């Protein structure tokens, strides 16, 4: 699937692509924020390092993750949940940096979701070969709030599926600085990320970092 397909929909500008009624790709929207995002990210990693969490099924996730904000997404043998505490050290997750919040709110507003107040930012780290299998995000209390996702570093192909695991998925390439916003009925679509190809980014090296802002409580 190529991006030309999206041109069949009327686009307000060519850097904003509408995937479905409530899903938008904002190309390079985060670019002006990157110089401030990276040092904030480094501080978060220092307080709560990336780790490979264990799934309820007993597997280690190939994606490494950490969180910032009042709540963080965690997984262990007992299940998935949001917690105010980083289980690695028993203290709170690092606060959400102001620049993260500003970016998430500006992107949500650009996509038509005003008043987005995320309380959780899940930070995923992918390296070449890392993938994220098709899943739904169902651990949040409030499905009416959108989700905002910020891609940094090497490219990935995002899978945007339907409401059934077997529905055909769109393949959407995501690059450094791209932001995706989903809400409404599209909030519960199956989605995932194909195994990343070998690549190196001038600022981030051999990795892709994804910031996912949610309203969890
Ligand atoms: C699409 N992360 O952390 S962006 C996840 O790139 C996750 O790291 C991916 O899926 C990543 O759960 C994808 C976030 C995302 C979140 C919710 C969605 C994409 C979504 C809900 C519906 C469709
Ligand atoms: Fe997800």
Coordinates of N, CA and C and ligand atoms in Angstrom, one line a residue:
X1 N 0.8 -1.2 0.0 CA 0.0 0.0 0.0 C 0.9 1.2 0.0
X2 N 0.6 2.2 -0.9 CA 1.4 3.4 -0.9 C 0.6 4.6 -0.4
X3 N 1.2 5.7 -0.1 CA 0.5 6.8 0.4 C -0.4 7.4 -0.6
X4 N -0.2 7.2 -1.9 CA -1.1 7.7 -2.9 C -2.5 7.4 -2.6
X5 N -2.7 6.2 -2.0 CA -4.1 5.8 -1.7 C -4.9 6.8 -0.9
X6 N -4.2 7.5 0.0 CA -4.9 8.4 0.9 C -5.3 9.7 0.1
X7 N -4.6 9.9 -1.0 CA -5.0 11.1 -1.8 C -6.4 11.0 -2.4
X8 N -6.9 9.8 -2.3 CA -8.3 9.7 -2.8 C -9.3 10.4 -1.9
X9 N -8.9 10.6 -0.6 CA -9.7 11.3 0.3 C -9.3 12.8 0.2
X10 N -10.2 13.7 0.4 CA -9.8 15.1 0.4 C -9.0 15.5 1.6
X11 N -7.8 16.0 1.4 CA -6.9 16.3 2.5 C -6.9 17.9 2.7
X12 N -7.0 18.3 4.0 CA -6.9 19.8 4.2 C -5.5 20.3 3.8
X13 N -4.5 19.6 4.0 CA -3.2 19.9 3.5 C -2.4 18.7 3.3
X14 N -1.4 18.7 2.5 CA -0.8 17.4 2.1 C 0.0 16.8 3.2
X15 N 0.3 17.5 4.3 CA 1.1 16.8 5.3 C 0.1 16.2 6.4
X16 N -1.2 16.4 6.2 CA -2.2 15.8 7.1 C -3.0 14.8 6.3
X17 N -2.9 13.5 6.7 CA -3.5 12.5 6.0 C -4.6 11.9 6.9
X18 N -5.8 11.7 6.3 CA -6.9 11.2 7.1 C -7.0 9.7 6.7
X19 N -6.8 8.8 7.7 CA -6.9 7.4 7.4 C -8.3 6.9 7.4
X20 N -9.1 7.3 8.4 CA -10.5 7.0 8.5 C -11.2 8.2 9.1
X21 N -12.4 8.1 9.5 CA -13.1 9.3 10.0 C -12.4 10.0 11.2
X22 N -11.9 9.1 12.1 CA -11.3 9.7 13.3 C -9.8 9.4 13.5
X23 N -9.1 9.1 12.4 CA -7.7 8.8 12.5 C -6.9 9.7 11.5
X24 N -5.9 10.4 12.0 CA -5.1 11.3 11.2 C -3.6 11.1 11.4
X25 N -2.9 11.2 10.3 CA -1.5 11.2 10.3 C -1.0 12.6 10.1
X26 N -0.3 13.2 11.0 CA 0.2 14.6 10.9 C 1.7 14.5 10.6
X27 N 2.0 14.6 9.3 CA 3.5 14.4 8.9 C 4.3 15.4 9.5
X28 N 5.4 15.0 10.2 CA 6.5 15.9 10.7 C 5.9 17.0 11.7
X29 N 4.8 16.7 12.3 CA 4.2 17.7 13.2 C 5.1 17.9 14.4
X30 N 5.8 16.8 14.8 CA 6.7 16.9 16.0 C 8.1 17.6 15.8
X31 N 8.4 17.8 14.5 CA 9.7 18.3 14.2 C 10.2 19.5 15.0
X32 N 9.3 20.5 15.1 CA 9.8 21.7 15.9 C 10.0 21.4 17.4
X33 N 9.5 20.3 17.8 CA 9.6 20.0 19.3 C 10.8 19.1 19.6
X34 N 11.4 18.5 18.6 CA 12.4 17.4 18.8 C 13.6 17.9 19.7
X35 N 14.1 19.1 19.5 CA 15.2 19.6 20.3 C 14.9 19.6 21.7
X36 N 13.6 19.8 22.1 CA 13.3 19.9 23.5 C 12.8 18.5 24.0
X37 N 12.3 17.7 23.1 CA 11.8 16.3 23.5 C 13.0 15.5 23.9
X38 N 14.1 15.5 23.2 CA 15.2 14.6 23.4 C 15.9 14.7 24.8
X39 N 16.2 15.9 25.3 CA 16.7 16.0 26.6 C 15.7 15.5 27.7
X40 N 14.4 15.8 27.5 CA 13.4 15.4 28.4 C 13.3 13.9 28.4
X41 N 13.4 13.3 27.3 CA 13.4 11.8 27.2 C 14.6 11.2 27.9
X42 N 15.8 11.8 27.7 CA 17.0 11.3 28.4 C 16.8 11.3 29.9
X43 N 16.2 12.4 30.5 CA 16.0 12.5 31.9 C 15.0 11.4 32.4
X44 N 14.0 11.1 31.6 CA 13.0 10.1 31.9 C 13.7 8.7 32.0
X45 N 14.5 8.4 31.0 CA 15.2 7.1 30.9 C 16.1 6.9 32.1
X46 N 16.7 8.0 32.5 CA 17.6 7.9 33.7 C 16.8 7.5 34.9
X47 N 15.6 8.1 35.1 CA 14.9 7.8 36.3 C 14.1 6.5 36.2
X48 N 13.6 6.2 35.1 CA 12.9 4.9 34.8 C 13.4 4.3 33.5
X49 N 14.4 3.5 33.6 CA 15.0 3.0 32.3 C 14.1 2.1 31.5
X50 N 14.3 2.0 30.2 CA 13.6 1.0 29.4 C 13.8 -0.4 29.9
X51 N 12.7 -1.2 29.8 CA 12.8 -2.6 30.2 C 11.9 -3.4 29.4
X52 N 12.2 -4.7 29.3 CA 11.3 -5.7 28.5 C 10.4 -6.3 29.5
X53 N 9.1 -5.9 29.4 CA 8.1 -6.4 30.4 C 7.7 -7.8 30.0
X54 N 7.2 -8.6 31.0 CA 6.7 -9.9 30.8 C 5.2 -9.9 30.6
X55 N 4.7 -10.6 29.6 CA 3.3 -10.7 29.4 C 2.6 -11.7 30.3
X56 N 1.3 -11.6 30.5 CA 0.6 -12.6 31.3 C 0.9 -14.0 30.8
X57 N 1.2 -14.2 29.5 CA 1.5 -15.5 29.0 C 2.9 -16.0 29.3
X58 N 3.8 -15.1 29.9 CA 5.1 -15.5 30.3 C 6.2 -15.1 29.3
X59 N 5.9 -14.4 28.2 CA 6.9 -14.0 27.2 C 7.4 -12.6 27.5
X60 N 8.7 -12.4 27.2 CA 9.2 -11.1 27.3 C 8.8 -10.3 26.0
X61 N 8.3 -9.1 26.1 CA 8.0 -8.3 25.0 C 9.3 -7.9 24.2
X62 N 9.2 -7.9 22.9 CA 10.4 -7.5 22.1 C 10.5 -5.9 22.2
X63 N 9.4 -5.2 22.4 CA 9.5 -3.8 22.6 C 9.9 -3.5 24.0
X64 N 10.9 -2.6 24.2 CA 11.2 -2.2 25.6 C 10.4 -0.9 25.9
X65 N 10.0 -0.7 27.1 CA 9.2 0.4 27.4 C 9.5 1.0 28.8
X66 N 9.1 2.3 28.8 CA 9.0 3.0 30.1 C 7.8 4.0 30.0
X67 N 7.6 4.8 31.0 CA 6.5 5.7 31.1 C 6.8 7.0 31.7
X68 N 6.0 8.0 31.4 CA 6.0 9.2 32.3 C 4.6 9.7 32.4
X69 N 4.4 10.5 33.4 CA 3.0 10.9 33.7 C 2.5 10.3 35.0
X70 N 1.3 10.7 35.4 CA 0.7 10.2 36.7 C 0.5 8.7 36.7
X71 N 0.3 8.1 35.5 CA 0.0 6.7 35.4 C 0.9 6.1 34.3
X72 N 1.4 4.9 34.5 CA 2.2 4.2 33.5 C 1.6 2.8 33.3
X73 N 1.7 2.4 32.0 CA 1.2 1.0 31.6 C 2.3 0.0 32.0
X74 N 1.8 -1.1 32.6 CA 2.8 -2.1 33.0 C 2.1 -3.5 32.7
X75 N 3.0 -4.5 32.7 CA 2.6 -5.9 32.4 C 3.4 -6.8 33.3
X76 N 2.8 -7.8 33.8 CA 3.5 -8.9 34.4 C 2.7 -10.2 34.3
X77 N 3.1 -11.2 35.1 CA 2.3 -12.5 34.9 C 0.9 -12.4 35.3
X78 N 0.6 -11.4 36.2 CA -0.8 -11.2 36.6 C -1.7 -10.4 35.7
X79 N -1.1 -9.8 34.7 CA -1.9 -9.0 33.7 C -1.4 -7.7 33.4
X80 N -2.2 -7.0 32.6 CA -1.8 -5.6 32.1 C -2.5 -4.6 33.0
X81 N -1.9 -3.5 33.4 CA -2.6 -2.5 34.2 C -1.9 -1.2 34.1
X82 N -2.6 -0.1 34.5 CA -1.9 1.2 34.7 C -1.6 1.3 36.2
X83 N -0.4 1.9 36.5 CA 0.0 2.0 37.9 C 0.7 3.3 38.0
X84 N 0.6 4.0 39.2 CA 1.3 5.2 39.5 C 2.8 4.9 39.8
X85 N 3.1 3.7 40.1 CA 4.4 3.3 40.6 C 5.2 2.5 39.5
X86 N 6.4 2.8 39.3 CA 7.3 2.0 38.5 C 7.7 0.8 39.3
X87 N 7.3 -0.4 38.8 CA 7.5 -1.6 39.6 C 9.0 -1.9 39.7
X88 N 9.8 -1.3 38.9 CA 11.3 -1.6 38.9 C 11.9 -1.0 40.2
X89 N 11.4 0.1 40.7 CA 12.0 0.7 41.9 C 11.0 1.1 42.9
X90 N 9.7 1.0 42.7 CA 8.7 1.3 43.7 C 8.4 2.8 43.9
X91 N 9.0 3.6 43.0 CA 8.6 5.1 43.1 C 7.8 5.5 42.0
X92 N 7.2 6.7 42.0 CA 6.4 7.1 40.9 C 7.1 7.2 39.6
X93 N 6.4 7.1 38.5 CA 7.0 7.4 37.2 C 7.4 8.8 37.1
X94 N 8.4 9.2 36.3 CA 8.7 10.6 36.1 C 7.5 11.4 35.7
X95 N 7.5 12.6 36.1 CA 6.4 13.5 35.7 C 6.4 13.7 34.2
X96 N 5.2 14.0 33.6 CA 5.2 14.3 32.2 C 5.8 15.7 31.9
X97 N 6.8 15.7 31.1 CA 7.5 17.1 30.8 C 6.4 18.0 30.1
X98 N 6.5 19.3 30.4 CA 5.6 20.2 29.9 C 5.6 20.2 28.3
X99 N 6.8 20.0 27.7 CA 6.9 20.0 26.3 C 6.2 18.8 25.7
X100 N 6.1 17.6 26.4 CA 5.4 16.5 26.0 C 3.9 16.8 25.9
X101 N 3.4 17.4 27.0 CA 2.0 17.7 27.1 C 1.6 18.8 26.0
X102 N 2.4 19.7 25.8 CA 2.1 20.8 24.8 C 2.0 20.1 23.4
X103 N 2.9 19.2 23.1 CA 2.9 18.6 21.8 C 1.6 17.7 21.6
X104 N 1.3 16.9 22.7 CA 0.2 16.0 22.6 C -1.1 16.9 22.4
X105 N -1.2 18.0 23.2 CA -2.5 18.8 23.1 C -2.6 19.5 21.8
X106 N -1.4 20.0 21.2 CA -1.5 20.7 19.9 C -1.8 19.7 18.8
X107 N -1.3 18.5 18.9 CA -1.6 17.5 17.8 C -3.1 17.1 17.9
X108 N -3.6 16.8 19.1 CA -5.0 16.4 19.3 C -5.9 17.5 18.7
X109 N -5.6 18.8 19.1 CA -6.4 19.9 18.6 C -6.4 20.0 17.1
X110 N -5.2 19.8 16.5 CA -5.0 19.9 15.0 C -6.0 18.8 14.4
X111 N -6.2 17.7 15.1 CA -7.0 16.6 14.5 C -8.5 16.8 14.9
X112 N -8.8 17.9 15.7 CA -10.1 18.2 16.0 C -10.6 17.7 17.4
X113 N -9.6 17.2 18.2 CA -9.9 16.8 19.6 C -9.4 17.9 20.5
X114 N -10.3 18.8 20.9 CA -9.9 19.9 21.8 C -10.0 19.4 23.3
X115 N -9.2 19.9 24.1 CA -9.2 19.6 25.5 C -8.7 18.3 25.9
X116 N -7.8 17.7 25.1 CA -7.2 16.4 25.5 C -6.2 16.6 26.7
X117 N -6.5 15.8 27.7 CA -5.6 15.9 28.9 C -5.1 14.6 29.3
X118 N -4.0 14.1 28.6 CA -3.4 12.8 28.9 C -2.8 12.8 30.3
X119 N -3.0 11.6 31.0 CA -2.4 11.4 32.3 C -1.3 10.3 32.2
X120 N -1.1 9.8 31.0 CA -0.1 8.7 30.8 C 0.6 8.9 29.5
X121 N 1.9 8.7 29.5 CA 2.6 8.6 28.3 C 3.5 7.4 28.3
X122 N 3.1 6.4 27.5 CA 3.8 5.1 27.3 C 4.9 5.4 26.3
X123 N 6.1 5.0 26.6 CA 7.3 5.3 25.7 C 7.8 3.9 25.3
X124 N 7.7 3.6 24.0 CA 8.1 2.3 23.5 C 9.5 2.5 22.7
X125 N 10.4 1.6 22.9 CA 11.6 1.6 22.2 C 11.8 0.3 21.3
X126 N 11.9 0.6 20.0 CA 12.1 -0.5 19.0 C 13.5 -0.4 18.5
X127 N 14.1 -1.6 18.3 CA 15.4 -1.7 17.6 C 15.1 -2.6 16.3
X128 N 16.1 -2.6 15.4 CA 15.8 -3.4 14.2 C 15.4 -4.8 14.6
X129 N 14.4 -5.3 14.0 CA 13.9 -6.7 14.3 C 12.7 -6.7 15.3
X130 N 12.6 -5.6 16.1 CA 11.5 -5.5 17.1 C 10.2 -5.3 16.4
X131 N 9.1 -6.0 16.9 CA 7.8 -5.9 16.3 C 6.8 -5.8 17.5
X132 N 5.6 -5.3 17.1 CA 4.5 -5.3 18.1 C 3.3 -6.0 17.4
X133 N 2.9 -7.1 17.9 CA 1.8 -7.9 17.3 C 0.4 -7.1 17.3
X134 N -0.5 -7.4 16.4 CA -1.8 -6.8 16.4 C -2.5 -7.0 17.8
X135 N -3.0 -5.8 18.3 CA -3.7 -5.8 19.6 C -4.7 -4.6 19.6
X136 N -5.5 -4.6 20.6 CA -6.3 -3.4 20.9 C -5.8 -2.8 22.2
X137 N -6.0 -1.5 22.4 CA -5.7 -0.9 23.6 C -7.0 -0.8 24.4
X138 N -7.1 -1.6 25.4 CA -8.4 -1.7 26.2 C -8.1 -1.5 27.7
X139 N -7.0 -1.1 28.1 CA -6.7 -1.0 29.5 C -7.0 0.4 30.1
X140 N -7.5 1.3 29.3 CA -7.8 2.6 29.7 C -9.3 2.7 30.2
X141 N -9.6 3.6 31.1 CA -11.0 3.7 31.6 C -11.9 4.4 30.6
X142 N -11.3 5.4 29.8 CA -12.1 6.3 29.1 C -11.8 6.2 27.6
X143 N -12.6 5.5 26.8 CA -12.4 5.3 25.4 C -12.8 6.5 24.6
X144 N -13.4 7.5 25.3 CA -13.8 8.7 24.5 C -12.7 9.6 24.2
X145 N -11.6 9.6 25.0 CA -10.4 10.4 24.8 C -9.6 9.8 23.6
X146 N -9.0 10.7 22.8 CA -8.2 10.1 21.7 C -6.9 9.6 22.2
X147 N -6.1 9.0 21.3 CA -4.7 8.6 21.6 C -3.8 9.4 20.6
X148 N -2.7 9.9 21.1 CA -1.7 10.6 20.3 C -0.4 9.8 20.3
X149 N 0.1 9.6 19.1 CA 1.4 8.8 19.0 C 2.4 9.6 18.3
X150 N 3.6 9.7 18.8 CA 4.7 10.4 18.2 C 5.8 9.5 17.9
X151 N 6.2 9.5 16.6 CA 7.3 8.6 16.2 C 8.6 9.4 16.1
X152 N 9.7 8.8 16.7 CA 11.0 9.4 16.6 C 12.1 8.4 16.2
X153 N 13.1 8.8 15.4 CA 14.1 7.8 15.1 C 13.9 7.1 13.8
X154 N 14.3 5.8 13.7 CA 14.2 5.1 12.4 C 12.8 4.8 12.1
X155 N 12.5 4.6 10.8 CA 11.1 4.4 10.3 C 10.5 3.0 10.7
X156 N 9.2 3.0 10.7 CA 8.5 1.7 11.0 C 7.2 1.7 10.1
X157 N 6.7 0.5 9.9 CA 5.4 0.3 9.2 C 4.4 0.0 10.3
X158 N 3.4 0.9 10.4 CA 2.4 0.8 11.3 C 1.2 0.0 10.7
X159 N 0.6 -0.9 11.4 CA -0.5 -1.7 10.9 C -1.8 -1.1 11.5
X160 N -2.7 -0.7 10.7 CA -3.9 -0.1 11.2 C -5.1 -1.0 10.7
X161 N -5.6 -1.8 11.6 CA -6.5 -2.8 11.3 C -8.0 -2.4 11.5
X162 N -8.8 -3.4 11.6 CA -10.2 -3.1 11.9 C -10.6 -3.5 13.3
X163 N -11.9 -3.8 13.4 CA -12.4 -4.1 14.8 C -12.3 -5.6 15.1
X164 N -12.0 -6.4 14.1 CA -11.7 -7.8 14.3 C -10.3 -8.1 13.9
X165 N -9.6 -9.0 14.7 CA -8.2 -9.3 14.5 C -7.9 -9.6 13.0
X166 N -8.9 -10.3 12.4 CA -8.6 -10.8 11.0 C -8.9 -9.8 9.9
X167 N -9.5 -8.6 10.3 CA -9.7 -7.6 9.3 C -8.4 -7.2 8.6
X168 N -8.5 -6.9 7.3 CA -7.3 -6.5 6.6 C -6.8 -5.2 7.2
X169 N -5.5 -5.1 7.3 CA -4.8 -3.9 8.0 C -4.2 -3.0 6.9
X170 N -4.4 -1.7 7.0 CA -3.6 -0.8 6.2 C -2.2 -0.7 6.7
X171 N -1.2 -0.6 5.8 CA 0.2 -0.4 6.2 C 0.5 1.1 6.1
X172 N 0.9 1.7 7.2 CA 1.2 3.1 7.1 C 2.7 3.3 7.6
X173 N 3.5 3.8 6.7 CA 4.9 4.0 7.1 C 5.0 5.3 8.0
X174 N 5.7 5.2 9.1 CA 5.8 6.3 10.0 C 7.3 6.7 10.1
X175 N 7.6 8.0 10.0 CA 8.9 8.5 10.0 C 9.1 9.4 11.2
X176 N 10.4 9.7 11.5 CA 10.8 10.6 12.5 C 10.0 11.9 12.5
X177 N 9.3 12.3 13.6 CA 8.5 13.5 13.6 C 7.1 13.3 13.3
X178 N 6.7 12.2 12.8 CA 5.3 12.0 12.4 C 4.4 11.8 13.7
X179 N 3.2 12.3 13.7 CA 2.3 12.2 14.8 C 1.0 11.6 14.3
X180 N 0.5 10.6 15.0 CA -0.8 10.0 14.6 C -1.8 10.2 15.7
X181 N -3.0 10.6 15.4 CA -4.1 10.8 16.4 C -5.3 10.0 16.0
X182 N -5.8 9.2 17.0 CA -7.0 8.4 16.8 C -8.0 8.7 17.9
X183 N -9.3 8.7 17.5 CA -10.3 8.8 18.5 C -11.6 8.1 18.1
X184 N -12.6 8.4 18.8 CA -13.9 7.9 18.5 C -13.9 6.4 18.3
X185 N -14.6 5.9 17.2 CA -14.8 4.5 17.0 C -13.4 3.9 16.6
X186 N -12.5 4.7 16.1 CA -11.2 4.1 15.6 C -10.2 3.8 16.8
X187 N -10.6 4.3 17.9 CA -9.8 4.1 19.1 C -9.6 2.7 19.5
X188 N -10.6 1.8 19.1 CA -10.5 0.4 19.5 C -10.1 -0.5 18.3
X189 N -9.6 0.1 17.3 CA -9.1 -0.8 16.2 C -7.9 -1.6 16.6
X190 N -7.8 -2.8 16.0 CA -6.6 -3.6 16.1 C -5.4 -2.8 15.4
X191 N -4.2 -2.9 16.0 CA -3.1 -2.2 15.4 C -1.8 -2.9 15.9
X192 N -0.7 -2.6 15.2 CA 0.5 -3.2 15.5 C 1.7 -2.6 14.7
X193 N 2.9 -3.1 14.8 CA 4.0 -2.5 14.1 C 4.8 -3.7 13.6
X194 N 5.1 -3.7 12.2 CA 5.9 -4.7 11.6 C 7.3 -4.7 12.2
X195 N 8.0 -5.8 12.1 CA 9.4 -5.8 12.5 C 10.2 -4.7 11.8
X196 N 11.0 -4.0 12.6 CA 11.7 -2.8 12.0 C 12.9 -3.3 11.2
X197 N 13.1 -2.6 10.0 CA 14.3 -2.9 9.2 C 15.5 -2.3 9.8
X198 N 16.7 -2.8 9.5 CA 17.9 -2.3 9.9 C 18.0 -0.8 9.4
X199 N 18.4 0.1 10.3 CA 18.5 1.5 9.8 C 19.2 2.3 10.9
X200 N 19.7 3.4 10.6 CA 20.3 4.3 11.6 C 19.8 5.7 11.4
X201 N 19.4 6.3 12.5 CA 18.9 7.7 12.5 C 20.0 8.6 13.0
X202 N 20.2 9.8 12.4 CA 21.3 10.7 12.8 C 21.3 11.1 14.3
X203 N 20.1 11.3 14.8 CA 19.9 11.7 16.2 C 19.8 10.6 17.2
X204 N 19.1 9.5 16.8 CA 18.7 8.5 17.7 C 19.4 7.1 17.5
X205 N 20.2 7.0 16.4 CA 20.9 5.8 16.2 C 20.0 4.7 15.7
X206 N 20.3 3.4 16.1 CA 19.5 2.3 15.6 C 18.3 2.0 16.4
X207 N 17.4 3.0 16.5 CA 16.2 2.8 17.3 C 15.0 3.7 16.9
X208 N 13.9 3.2 17.2 CA 12.7 4.0 17.0 C 12.1 4.2 18.4
X209 N 11.7 5.4 18.8 CA 11.1 5.7 20.0 C 9.6 6.2 19.7
X210 N 8.7 5.6 20.4 CA 7.3 6.0 20.2 C 6.7 6.5 21.5
X211 N 6.2 7.8 21.5 CA 5.5 8.3 22.6 C 4.0 8.1 22.4
X212 N 3.3 7.4 23.3 CA 1.9 7.3 23.1 C 1.2 7.9 24.3
X213 N 0.4 9.0 24.0 CA -0.3 9.7 25.1 C -1.7 9.2 25.2
X214 N -2.1 8.9 26.4 CA -3.4 8.4 26.6 C -4.1 9.0 27.9
X215 N -5.4 9.0 27.9 CA -6.1 9.3 29.2 C -6.4 7.9 29.8
X216 N -5.7 7.5 30.8 CA -5.9 6.2 31.3 C -6.9 6.1 32.4
X217 N -7.0 7.2 33.2 CA -8.0 7.2 34.4 C -9.3 7.9 34.1
Ligands
LIG1 C1 -4.1 2.7 16.5 N1 2.2 1.4 20.1 O1 1.9 1.1 22.8 S1 1.2 3.8 18.2 C2 0.9 0.6 22.1 O2 4.1 2.6 17.5 C3 1.1 0.7 20.6 O3 4.6 2.0 19.5 C4 2.5 1.5 18.7 O4 0.3 0.2 19.9 C5 3.8 2.1 18.6 O5 -0.1 0.1 22.5 C6 1.4 2.1 17.9 C7 -0.2 3.9 19.3 C8 -1.6 3.5 19.1 C9 -2.3 3.4 20.2 C10 -3.7 3.0 20.0 C11 -4.3 2.8 18.9 C12 -2.1 3.3 17.8 C13 -3.5 2.9 17.7 C14 -5.6 2.5 18.8 C15 -6.2 2.3 17.6 C16 -5.5 2.4 16.4
LIG2 FE1 -1.5 -0.2 21.1

